[in-house]
């Protein structure tokens, strides 16, 4: 039975795939394409109250969303439990949960997250409260983020034939100079911290031989000192022996080490030899993973992500489980725009404990689809958006432009291997490379 406890009913769900300019960033799985795909969801209700959300883009997810969109006409957006059940019953359990890539490729959790966040935006507007208040209330006004450094090729992403104004703006040095050596990494960090005021720094690793990445971490420590926490994330591509050896060379400069090796068992075994916290967005990524995570102690910090943990409410539930079992919770990110950032900030503001600045790719993007343009960072933090719901409104002109990019760029899913082969034709992905 479907309860109707409010006078709100979903009238229409609009799924809009977009392609956003993304620089040629390197990671363990290859190279970012000139465009990153996102999907924007708008839910319209009978009372003229609408909700929005944003998730990683993928043609298969878009089709699935369109499939359930019709079934949801007439639903009460307050009925999130029934909505979740309907989504999970419709699509069933996925066999290969997340894949070996640095990013999560599951379908159902992303679909439910898109629907839940847009419904929470509607509910917040209906009761005139910000989403943070729906998650338990505000524990802080401002949510700190970390600088997220990448080795990269030159350029700012986009392709002139697709987009007449593709140039990323801001902190040009960090965007346009190839950061391939410790000095380049430090220059990128300085530029990003100057522009955004970040007070923690993460280097995306897994791209170059371990000694080069260790040298970069030591150079960051030398440049920024002990007051700026540092993290390194090779996306599980280091062998156990490699991690044991090279990890020791930089353990003293790391705030935490993110996914040095693949799988909970390896993480747990390696962790025993280190005195720093281990973090993951790869080996513990769902509620089903938690019993083994707790039993093995595979990590100290779970890098949650509402897009693949199944929404904001699920992320709050995860926070409570982390509290219960003495784990910390922080946040993972992928290339994204302001709707996702707003949702991350509402969640960050509601988290009961907050120890580590959250990840965000936002500085690598230059476009926006919310009214008022790009969200502001002050001293590395973002204030909880004002107003009810998520506190952001969709700019339909900007959305249409980025949808056009999507149609013209012809990408249908993220594939960093294909992009990498355009630069190095014989490059192959290896689940464990170094
Ligand atoms: O954007 O290349 C990237 C990152 O590697 C991303 O896909 C990861 O999911 O940022 C993520 C991480 O922390 O592993
Ligand atoms: Mg990671």
GROMACS .gro file of C-alpha atoms and ligand atoms in nm:
model
  449
    1UNK     CA    1   0.000   0.000   0.000
    2UNK     CA    2   0.130   0.347  -0.085
    3UNK     CA    3   0.058   0.610   0.179
    4UNK     CA    4  -0.033   0.965   0.082
    5UNK     CA    5   0.028   1.179   0.389
    6UNK     CA    6   0.081   1.517   0.224
    7UNK     CA    7  -0.106   1.702  -0.045
    8UNK     CA    8   0.202   1.682  -0.265
    9UNK     CA    9   0.210   1.452  -0.565
   10UNK     CA   10   0.486   1.397  -0.817
   11UNK     CA   11   0.362   1.515  -1.157
   12UNK     CA   12   0.670   1.483  -1.372
   13UNK     CA   13   1.033   1.369  -1.351
   14UNK     CA   14   1.277   1.515  -1.601
   15UNK     CA   15   1.613   1.346  -1.659
   16UNK     CA   16   1.872   1.568  -1.831
   17UNK     CA   17   2.216   1.432  -1.915
   18UNK     CA   18   2.487   1.697  -1.935
   19UNK     CA   19   2.856   1.707  -2.026
   20UNK     CA   20   3.077   1.942  -1.825
   21UNK     CA   21   3.422   2.061  -1.920
   22UNK     CA   22   3.681   1.848  -1.741
   23UNK     CA   23   4.061   1.881  -1.757
   24UNK     CA   24   4.289   1.592  -1.860
   25UNK     CA   25   4.346   1.456  -1.511
   26UNK     CA   26   4.540   1.134  -1.458
   27UNK     CA   27   4.448   0.851  -1.225
   28UNK     CA   28   4.498   0.479  -1.181
   29UNK     CA   29   4.244   0.400  -1.454
   30UNK     CA   30   4.377   0.640  -1.718
   31UNK     CA   31   4.282   0.993  -1.813
   32UNK     CA   32   3.975   1.211  -1.775
   33UNK     CA   33   3.791   1.285  -2.101
   34UNK     CA   34   3.744   1.650  -2.208
   35UNK     CA   35   3.394   1.623  -2.065
   36UNK     CA   36   3.266   1.460  -1.749
   37UNK     CA   37   2.908   1.334  -1.761
   38UNK     CA   38   2.648   1.425  -1.501
   39UNK     CA   39   2.276   1.364  -1.489
   40UNK     CA   40   2.041   1.625  -1.353
   41UNK     CA   41   1.704   1.522  -1.216
   42UNK     CA   42   1.409   1.757  -1.172
   43UNK     CA   43   1.096   1.642  -0.994
   44UNK     CA   44   0.787   1.857  -1.043
   45UNK     CA   45   0.488   1.837  -0.811
   46UNK     CA   46   0.121   1.933  -0.832
   47UNK     CA   47   0.178   2.230  -0.595
   48UNK     CA   48   0.447   2.388  -0.808
   49UNK     CA   49   0.719   2.285  -0.559
   50UNK     CA   50   1.004   2.127  -0.754
   51UNK     CA   51   1.317   1.941  -0.646
   52UNK     CA   52   1.655   1.885  -0.811
   53UNK     CA   53   1.952   1.652  -0.780
   54UNK     CA   54   2.270   1.563  -0.967
   55UNK     CA   55   2.449   1.228  -1.002
   56UNK     CA   56   2.740   1.091  -1.210
   57UNK     CA   57   2.619   1.053  -1.569
   58UNK     CA   58   2.586   0.726  -1.751
   59UNK     CA   59   2.345   0.631  -2.031
   60UNK     CA   60   2.239   0.310  -1.858
   61UNK     CA   61   2.148   0.496  -1.539
   62UNK     CA   62   1.961   0.759  -1.741
   63UNK     CA   63   1.751   0.493  -1.912
   64UNK     CA   64   1.671   0.327  -1.582
   65UNK     CA   65   1.572   0.660  -1.429
   66UNK     CA   66   1.346   0.734  -1.724
   67UNK     CA   67   1.190   0.389  -1.679
   68UNK     CA   68   1.093   0.450  -1.315
   69UNK     CA   69   1.003   0.815  -1.373
   70UNK     CA   70   0.667   0.720  -1.525
   71UNK     CA   71   0.582   0.484  -1.239
   72UNK     CA   72   0.639   0.762  -0.987
   73UNK     CA   73   0.379   1.000  -1.121
   74UNK     CA   74   0.123   1.048  -0.841
   75UNK     CA   75   0.365   0.950  -0.559
   76UNK     CA   76   0.392   1.150  -0.240
   77UNK     CA   77   0.758   1.268  -0.222
   78UNK     CA   78   0.751   1.228   0.160
   79UNK     CA   79   0.722   0.848   0.121
   80UNK     CA   80   1.093   0.777   0.086
   81UNK     CA   81   1.086   0.433   0.249
   82UNK     CA   82   0.835   0.306  -0.006
   83UNK     CA   83   1.027   0.476  -0.284
   84UNK     CA   84   1.347   0.302  -0.182
   85UNK     CA   85   1.174  -0.035  -0.167
   86UNK     CA   86   1.018   0.019  -0.507
   87UNK     CA   87   1.354   0.108  -0.665
   88UNK     CA   88   1.541  -0.184  -0.510
   89UNK     CA   89   1.257  -0.427  -0.593
   90UNK     CA   90   1.243  -0.303  -0.952
   91UNK     CA   91   1.613  -0.341  -1.027
   92UNK     CA   92   1.716  -0.614  -0.783
   93UNK     CA   93   2.062  -0.674  -0.645
   94UNK     CA   94   2.357  -0.602  -0.869
   95UNK     CA   95   2.603  -0.882  -0.923
   96UNK     CA   96   2.931  -0.697  -0.978
   97UNK     CA   97   2.890  -0.428  -0.717
   98UNK     CA   98   3.135  -0.154  -0.804
   99UNK     CA   99   3.405  -0.266  -1.048
  100UNK     CA  100   3.782  -0.210  -1.020
  101UNK     CA  101   3.786   0.152  -1.135
  102UNK     CA  102   3.843   0.439  -0.892
  103UNK     CA  103   3.482   0.544  -0.933
  104UNK     CA  104   3.172   0.351  -0.836
  105UNK     CA  105   2.971   0.206  -1.126
  106UNK     CA  106   2.661   0.072  -0.954
  107UNK     CA  107   2.323   0.165  -1.093
  108UNK     CA  108   2.055   0.122  -0.829
  109UNK     CA  109   2.217   0.321  -0.547
  110UNK     CA  110   2.276   0.612  -0.784
  111UNK     CA  111   1.916   0.605  -0.907
  112UNK     CA  112   1.776   0.603  -0.557
  113UNK     CA  113   2.016   0.877  -0.448
  114UNK     CA  114   1.901   1.100  -0.736
  115UNK     CA  115   1.537   1.051  -0.642
  116UNK     CA  116   1.591   1.086  -0.266
  117UNK     CA  117   1.789   1.411  -0.289
  118UNK     CA  118   1.532   1.571  -0.522
  119UNK     CA  119   1.250   1.459  -0.289
  120UNK     CA  120   1.434   1.602   0.013
  121UNK     CA  121   1.468   1.928  -0.180
  122UNK     CA  122   1.090   1.923  -0.230
  123UNK     CA  123   1.016   1.828   0.132
  124UNK     CA  124   1.244   2.107   0.258
  125UNK     CA  125   1.064   2.359   0.041
  126UNK     CA  126   0.725   2.226   0.150
  127UNK     CA  127   0.806   2.262   0.521
  128UNK     CA  128   1.025   2.570   0.469
  129UNK     CA  129   1.339   2.413   0.616
  130UNK     CA  130   1.687   2.353   0.465
  131UNK     CA  131   1.781   1.991   0.389
  132UNK     CA  132   2.033   1.995   0.675
  133UNK     CA  133   1.737   2.025   0.914
  134UNK     CA  134   1.579   1.716   0.760
  135UNK     CA  135   1.899   1.524   0.832
  136UNK     CA  136   1.894   1.592   1.203
  137UNK     CA  137   1.981   1.959   1.210
  138UNK     CA  138   2.282   2.180   1.178
  139UNK     CA  139   2.602   2.087   1.366
  140UNK     CA  140   2.804   2.356   1.184
  141UNK     CA  141   2.741   2.645   0.942
  142UNK     CA  142   3.043   2.599   0.722
  143UNK     CA  143   3.180   2.277   0.577
  144UNK     CA  144   3.557   2.253   0.513
  145UNK     CA  145   3.692   2.088   0.198
  146UNK     CA  146   4.043   1.981   0.093
  147UNK     CA  147   4.246   2.081  -0.212
  148UNK     CA  148   4.236   1.786  -0.451
  149UNK     CA  149   4.554   1.775  -0.662
  150UNK     CA  150   4.594   1.570  -0.977
  151UNK     CA  151   4.880   1.490  -1.210
  152UNK     CA  152   4.751   1.618  -1.540
  153UNK     CA  153   4.823   1.688  -1.900
  154UNK     CA  154   4.812   2.047  -2.016
  155UNK     CA  155   4.478   2.204  -2.084
  156UNK     CA  156   4.147   2.279  -1.925
  157UNK     CA  157   3.921   2.025  -2.095
  158UNK     CA  158   3.638   2.074  -2.339
  159UNK     CA  159   3.679   2.086  -2.714
  160UNK     CA  160   3.647   2.402  -2.913
  161UNK     CA  161   3.428   2.240  -3.176
  162UNK     CA  162   3.180   2.139  -2.907
  163UNK     CA  163   3.193   2.442  -2.685
  164UNK     CA  164   3.279   2.795  -2.787
  165UNK     CA  165   3.375   2.890  -2.434
  166UNK     CA  166   3.541   2.584  -2.288
  167UNK     CA  167   3.827   2.740  -2.099
  168UNK     CA  168   3.827   2.674  -1.732
  169UNK     CA  169   3.878   2.994  -1.539
  170UNK     CA  170   4.062   3.071  -1.221
  171UNK     CA  171   4.404   2.958  -1.090
  172UNK     CA  172   4.540   2.917  -1.443
  173UNK     CA  173   4.878   2.799  -1.324
  174UNK     CA  174   4.734   2.494  -1.163
  175UNK     CA  175   4.511   2.415  -1.457
  176UNK     CA  176   4.747   2.476  -1.743
  177UNK     CA  177   5.092   2.375  -1.626
  178UNK     CA  178   5.144   2.003  -1.643
  179UNK     CA  179   5.214   1.899  -1.287
  180UNK     CA  180   5.450   1.610  -1.347
  181UNK     CA  181   5.718   1.666  -1.088
  182UNK     CA  182   5.721   1.754  -0.716
  183UNK     CA  183   5.762   2.125  -0.798
  184UNK     CA  184   5.465   2.110  -1.035
  185UNK     CA  185   5.253   1.941  -0.769
  186UNK     CA  186   5.353   2.205  -0.513
  187UNK     CA  187   5.276   2.484  -0.762
  188UNK     CA  188   4.933   2.336  -0.825
  189UNK     CA  189   4.870   2.311  -0.450
  190UNK     CA  190   4.977   2.670  -0.391
  191UNK     CA  191   4.751   2.799  -0.668
  192UNK     CA  192   4.451   2.597  -0.554
  193UNK     CA  193   4.494   2.686  -0.187
  194UNK     CA  194   4.541   3.055  -0.274
  195UNK     CA  195   4.221   3.063  -0.479
  196UNK     CA  196   4.001   2.855  -0.249
  197UNK     CA  197   4.169   2.887   0.090
  198UNK     CA  198   4.195   2.510   0.141
  199UNK     CA  199   4.372   2.399   0.456
  200UNK     CA  200   4.415   2.028   0.378
  201UNK     CA  201   4.562   1.874   0.065
  202UNK     CA  202   4.505   1.545  -0.115
  203UNK     CA  203   4.710   1.413  -0.408
  204UNK     CA  204   4.545   1.171  -0.646
  205UNK     CA  205   4.812   0.906  -0.698
  206UNK     CA  206   4.840   0.576  -0.880
  207UNK     CA  207   4.952   0.756  -1.195
  208UNK     CA  208   5.331   0.747  -1.162
  209UNK     CA  209   5.588   0.515  -1.004
  210UNK     CA  210   5.561   0.516  -0.624
  211UNK     CA  211   5.892   0.696  -0.557
  212UNK     CA  212   5.774   0.993  -0.769
  213UNK     CA  213   5.451   1.020  -0.574
  214UNK     CA  214   5.634   0.985  -0.241
  215UNK     CA  215   5.867   1.266  -0.352
  216UNK     CA  216   5.564   1.481  -0.432
  217UNK     CA  217   5.413   1.418  -0.087
  218UNK     CA  218   5.745   1.502   0.081
  219UNK     CA  219   5.771   1.817  -0.130
  220UNK     CA  220   5.419   1.920  -0.022
  221UNK     CA  221   5.515   1.866   0.341
  222UNK     CA  222   5.829   2.070   0.294
  223UNK     CA  223   5.631   2.350   0.128
  224UNK     CA  224   5.326   2.361   0.356
  225UNK     CA  225   5.458   2.231   0.688
  226UNK     CA  226   5.298   2.009   0.948
  227UNK     CA  227   4.992   2.235   0.994
  228UNK     CA  228   4.845   2.141   0.656
  229UNK     CA  229   4.719   1.781   0.665
  230UNK     CA  230   4.820   1.573   0.361
  231UNK     CA  231   4.662   1.267   0.203
  232UNK     CA  232   4.764   1.038  -0.082
  233UNK     CA  233   4.522   0.818  -0.280
  234UNK     CA  234   4.660   0.568  -0.537
  235UNK     CA  235   4.316   0.406  -0.580
  236UNK     CA  236   4.425   0.060  -0.465
  237UNK     CA  237   4.677   0.013  -0.744
  238UNK     CA  238   4.986  -0.049  -0.529
  239UNK     CA  239   5.103  -0.402  -0.449
  240UNK     CA  240   5.126  -0.497  -0.082
  241UNK     CA  241   5.509  -0.498  -0.083
  242UNK     CA  242   5.517  -0.165  -0.265
  243UNK     CA  243   5.278  -0.007  -0.019
  244UNK     CA  244   5.464  -0.150   0.281
  245UNK     CA  245   5.795  -0.013   0.150
  246UNK     CA  246   5.697   0.327   0.006
  247UNK     CA  247   5.430   0.396   0.264
  248UNK     CA  248   5.696   0.399   0.534
  249UNK     CA  249   5.880   0.676   0.348
  250UNK     CA  250   5.584   0.912   0.378
  251UNK     CA  251   5.391   0.785   0.680
  252UNK     CA  252   5.523   1.075   0.891
  253UNK     CA  253   5.371   1.334   0.657
  254UNK     CA  254   5.027   1.176   0.605
  255UNK     CA  255   4.710   1.268   0.791
  256UNK     CA  256   4.558   0.952   0.645
  257UNK     CA  257   4.631   0.713   0.361
  258UNK     CA  258   4.351   0.642   0.118
  259UNK     CA  259   4.313   0.305  -0.056
  260UNK     CA  260   4.681   0.217  -0.088
  261UNK     CA  261   4.595  -0.147  -0.172
  262UNK     CA  262   4.298  -0.337  -0.310
  263UNK     CA  263   4.034  -0.512  -0.099
  264UNK     CA  264   3.940  -0.516   0.266
  265UNK     CA  265   4.176  -0.801   0.358
  266UNK     CA  266   4.482  -0.633   0.208
  267UNK     CA  267   4.387  -0.299   0.360
  268UNK     CA  268   4.348  -0.464   0.702
  269UNK     CA  269   4.679  -0.650   0.676
  270UNK     CA  270   4.872  -0.344   0.561
  271UNK     CA  271   4.708  -0.118   0.816
  272UNK     CA  272   4.855  -0.323   1.102
  273UNK     CA  273   5.203  -0.202   1.004
  274UNK     CA  274   5.118   0.170   1.007
  275UNK     CA  275   5.044   0.426   1.274
  276UNK     CA  276   4.825   0.648   1.057
  277UNK     CA  277   4.455   0.608   0.978
  278UNK     CA  278   4.357   0.432   0.655
  279UNK     CA  279   4.062   0.561   0.452
  280UNK     CA  280   3.858   0.413   0.172
  281UNK     CA  281   3.609   0.487  -0.098
  282UNK     CA  282   3.689   0.156  -0.269
  283UNK     CA  283   3.688  -0.144  -0.035
  284UNK     CA  284   3.396  -0.050   0.191
  285UNK     CA  285   3.134   0.114  -0.025
  286UNK     CA  286   2.800  -0.029   0.082
  287UNK     CA  287   2.611  -0.143   0.391
  288UNK     CA  288   2.675  -0.502   0.279
  289UNK     CA  289   3.050  -0.436   0.312
  290UNK     CA  290   3.025  -0.319   0.673
  291UNK     CA  291   3.027  -0.651   0.864
  292UNK     CA  292   3.359  -0.753   0.705
  293UNK     CA  293   3.497  -0.402   0.739
  294UNK     CA  294   3.428  -0.404   1.111
  295UNK     CA  295   3.555  -0.759   1.161
  296UNK     CA  296   3.878  -0.703   0.968
  297UNK     CA  297   3.926  -0.334   1.052
  298UNK     CA  298   4.007  -0.261   0.689
  299UNK     CA  299   3.997   0.116   0.737
  300UNK     CA  300   3.960   0.384   0.999
  301UNK     CA  301   3.774   0.634   0.784
  302UNK     CA  302   3.492   0.559   0.544
  303UNK     CA  303   3.477   0.814   0.266
  304UNK     CA  304   3.107   0.824   0.217
  305UNK     CA  305   2.944   0.960  -0.094
  306UNK     CA  306   2.569   1.014  -0.095
  307UNK     CA  307   2.562   0.939  -0.468
  308UNK     CA  308   2.665   0.577  -0.417
  309UNK     CA  309   2.575   0.510  -0.054
  310UNK     CA  310   2.211   0.555  -0.154
  311UNK     CA  311   2.135   0.913  -0.060
  312UNK     CA  312   2.168   1.162   0.223
  313UNK     CA  313   1.959   0.974   0.479
  314UNK     CA  314   2.163   0.657   0.421
  315UNK     CA  315   2.481   0.860   0.469
  316UNK     CA  316   2.352   0.979   0.808
  317UNK     CA  317   2.276   0.617   0.897
  318UNK     CA  318   2.630   0.527   0.794
  319UNK     CA  319   2.761   0.807   1.020
  320UNK     CA  320   2.583   0.648   1.314
  321UNK     CA  321   2.727   0.305   1.235
  322UNK     CA  322   3.073   0.463   1.212
  323UNK     CA  323   3.021   0.626   1.553
  324UNK     CA  324   2.909   0.294   1.702
  325UNK     CA  325   3.214   0.106   1.578
  326UNK     CA  326   3.471   0.378   1.636
  327UNK     CA  327   3.525   0.468   1.272
  328UNK     CA  328   3.537   0.816   1.122
  329UNK     CA  329   3.337   0.929   0.826
  330UNK     CA  330   3.447   1.179   0.566
  331UNK     CA  331   3.349   1.233   0.204
  332UNK     CA  332   3.457   1.117  -0.142
  333UNK     CA  333   3.403   1.312  -0.461
  334UNK     CA  334   3.400   1.290  -0.838
  335UNK     CA  335   3.379   1.569  -1.101
  336UNK     CA  336   3.059   1.758  -1.012
  337UNK     CA  337   2.866   2.082  -1.016
  338UNK     CA  338   2.679   2.289  -0.760
  339UNK     CA  339   2.371   2.076  -0.700
  340UNK     CA  340   2.591   1.791  -0.580
  341UNK     CA  341   2.808   2.036  -0.385
  342UNK     CA  342   2.501   2.180  -0.212
  343UNK     CA  343   2.386   1.830  -0.114
  344UNK     CA  344   2.737   1.747   0.015
  345UNK     CA  345   2.739   2.067   0.221
  346UNK     CA  346   2.398   1.996   0.378
  347UNK     CA  347   2.518   1.647   0.469
  348UNK     CA  348   2.854   1.775   0.594
  349UNK     CA  349   2.674   2.030   0.811
  350UNK     CA  350   2.453   1.761   0.967
  351UNK     CA  351   2.724   1.500   1.041
  352UNK     CA  352   2.749   1.440   1.415
  353UNK     CA  353   3.131   1.429   1.407
  354UNK     CA  354   3.353   1.612   1.164
  355UNK     CA  355   3.726   1.537   1.178
  356UNK     CA  356   3.852   1.558   0.821
  357UNK     CA  357   3.797   1.819   0.549
  358UNK     CA  358   3.586   1.666   0.270
  359UNK     CA  359   3.697   1.591  -0.086
  360UNK     CA  360   3.566   1.790  -0.380
  361UNK     CA  361   3.655   1.809  -0.749
  362UNK     CA  362   3.467   2.139  -0.777
  363UNK     CA  363   3.778   2.355  -0.840
  364UNK     CA  364   3.850   2.152  -1.154
  365UNK     CA  365   3.515   2.250  -1.303
  366UNK     CA  366   3.437   2.594  -1.445
  367UNK     CA  367   3.069   2.574  -1.541
  368UNK     CA  368   2.755   2.583  -1.333
  369UNK     CA  369   2.389   2.498  -1.370
  370UNK     CA  370   2.256   2.677  -1.065
  371UNK     CA  371   2.130   3.033  -1.060
  372UNK     CA  372   2.390   3.276  -0.930
  373UNK     CA  373   2.677   3.078  -1.082
  374UNK     CA  374   2.962   2.906  -0.906
  375UNK     CA  375   2.940   2.839  -0.534
  376UNK     CA  376   3.183   3.031  -0.313
  377UNK     CA  377   3.458   2.890  -0.094
  378UNK     CA  378   3.588   3.091   0.197
  379UNK     CA  379   3.898   2.966   0.380
  380UNK     CA  380   3.840   2.633   0.206
  381UNK     CA  381   3.485   2.599   0.339
  382UNK     CA  382   3.138   2.634   0.190
  383UNK     CA  383   2.852   2.781   0.393
  384UNK     CA  384   2.523   2.595   0.406
  385UNK     CA  385   2.315   2.746   0.122
  386UNK     CA  386   2.039   2.973   0.240
  387UNK     CA  387   1.673   2.902   0.182
  388UNK     CA  388   1.457   2.591   0.207
  389UNK     CA  389   1.547   2.256   0.052
  390UNK     CA  390   1.894   2.240  -0.104
  391UNK     CA  391   1.893   2.620  -0.135
  392UNK     CA  392   1.991   2.614  -0.502
  393UNK     CA  393   1.778   2.678  -0.812
  394UNK     CA  394   1.833   2.530  -1.155
  395UNK     CA  395   1.945   2.769  -1.431
  396UNK     CA  396   1.761   2.617  -1.727
  397UNK     CA  397   1.961   2.808  -1.990
  398UNK     CA  398   2.289   2.681  -1.848
  399UNK     CA  399   2.141   2.332  -1.825
  400UNK     CA  400   2.034   2.344  -2.191
  401UNK     CA  401   2.383   2.448  -2.299
  402UNK     CA  402   2.549   2.163  -2.111
  403UNK     CA  403   2.287   1.921  -2.241
  404UNK     CA  404   2.385   2.029  -2.590
  405UNK     CA  405   2.747   1.948  -2.501
  406UNK     CA  406   2.625   1.603  -2.401
  407UNK     CA  407   2.452   1.545  -2.731
  408UNK     CA  408   2.748   1.663  -2.934
  409UNK     CA  409   3.034   1.500  -2.742
  410UNK     CA  410   2.872   1.154  -2.786
  411UNK     CA  411   3.012   1.016  -2.463
  412UNK     CA  412   2.775   0.774  -2.292
  413UNK     CA  413   2.978   0.668  -1.990
  414UNK     CA  414   3.303   0.748  -1.819
  415UNK     CA  415   3.593   0.557  -1.973
  416UNK     CA  416   3.937   0.681  -1.869
  417UNK     CA  417   4.108   0.394  -2.054
  418UNK     CA  418   3.981   0.511  -2.393
  419UNK     CA  419   4.108   0.863  -2.322
  420UNK     CA  420   4.445   0.739  -2.203
  421UNK     CA  421   4.492   0.535  -2.520
  422UNK     CA  422   4.453   0.851  -2.727
  423UNK     CA  423   4.776   0.967  -2.563
  424UNK     CA  424   4.951   0.631  -2.503
  425UNK     CA  425   4.803   0.376  -2.749
  426UNK     CA  426   4.938   0.065  -2.574
  427UNK     CA  427   4.834   0.168  -2.222
  428UNK     CA  428   4.635  -0.095  -2.030
  429UNK     CA  429   4.451  -0.082  -1.702
  430UNK     CA  430   4.595  -0.302  -1.429
  431UNK     CA  431   4.403  -0.355  -1.109
  432UNK     CA  432   4.739  -0.371  -0.933
  433UNK     CA  433   5.007  -0.184  -1.124
  434UNK     CA  434   5.296  -0.068  -0.905
  435LIG     O1  435   3.827   1.175  -1.066
  435LIG     O2  436   3.991   1.057  -1.137
  435LIG     C1  437   3.910   1.088  -1.051
  435LIG     C2  438   3.916   1.018  -0.918
  435LIG     O3  439   4.008   0.913  -0.926
  435LIG     C3  440   3.779   0.966  -0.879
  435LIG     O4  441   3.720   0.897  -0.984
  435LIG     C4  442   3.782   0.881  -0.755
  435LIG     O5  443   3.660   0.813  -0.743
  435LIG     O6  444   3.819   1.085  -0.635
  435LIG     C5  445   3.794   0.955  -0.627
  435LIG     C6  446   3.869   0.887  -0.519
  435LIG     O7  447   3.887   0.946  -0.415
  435LIG     O8  448   3.907   0.772  -0.533
  436LIG    MG1  449   3.973   0.771  -0.316
   0.00000   0.00000   0.00000
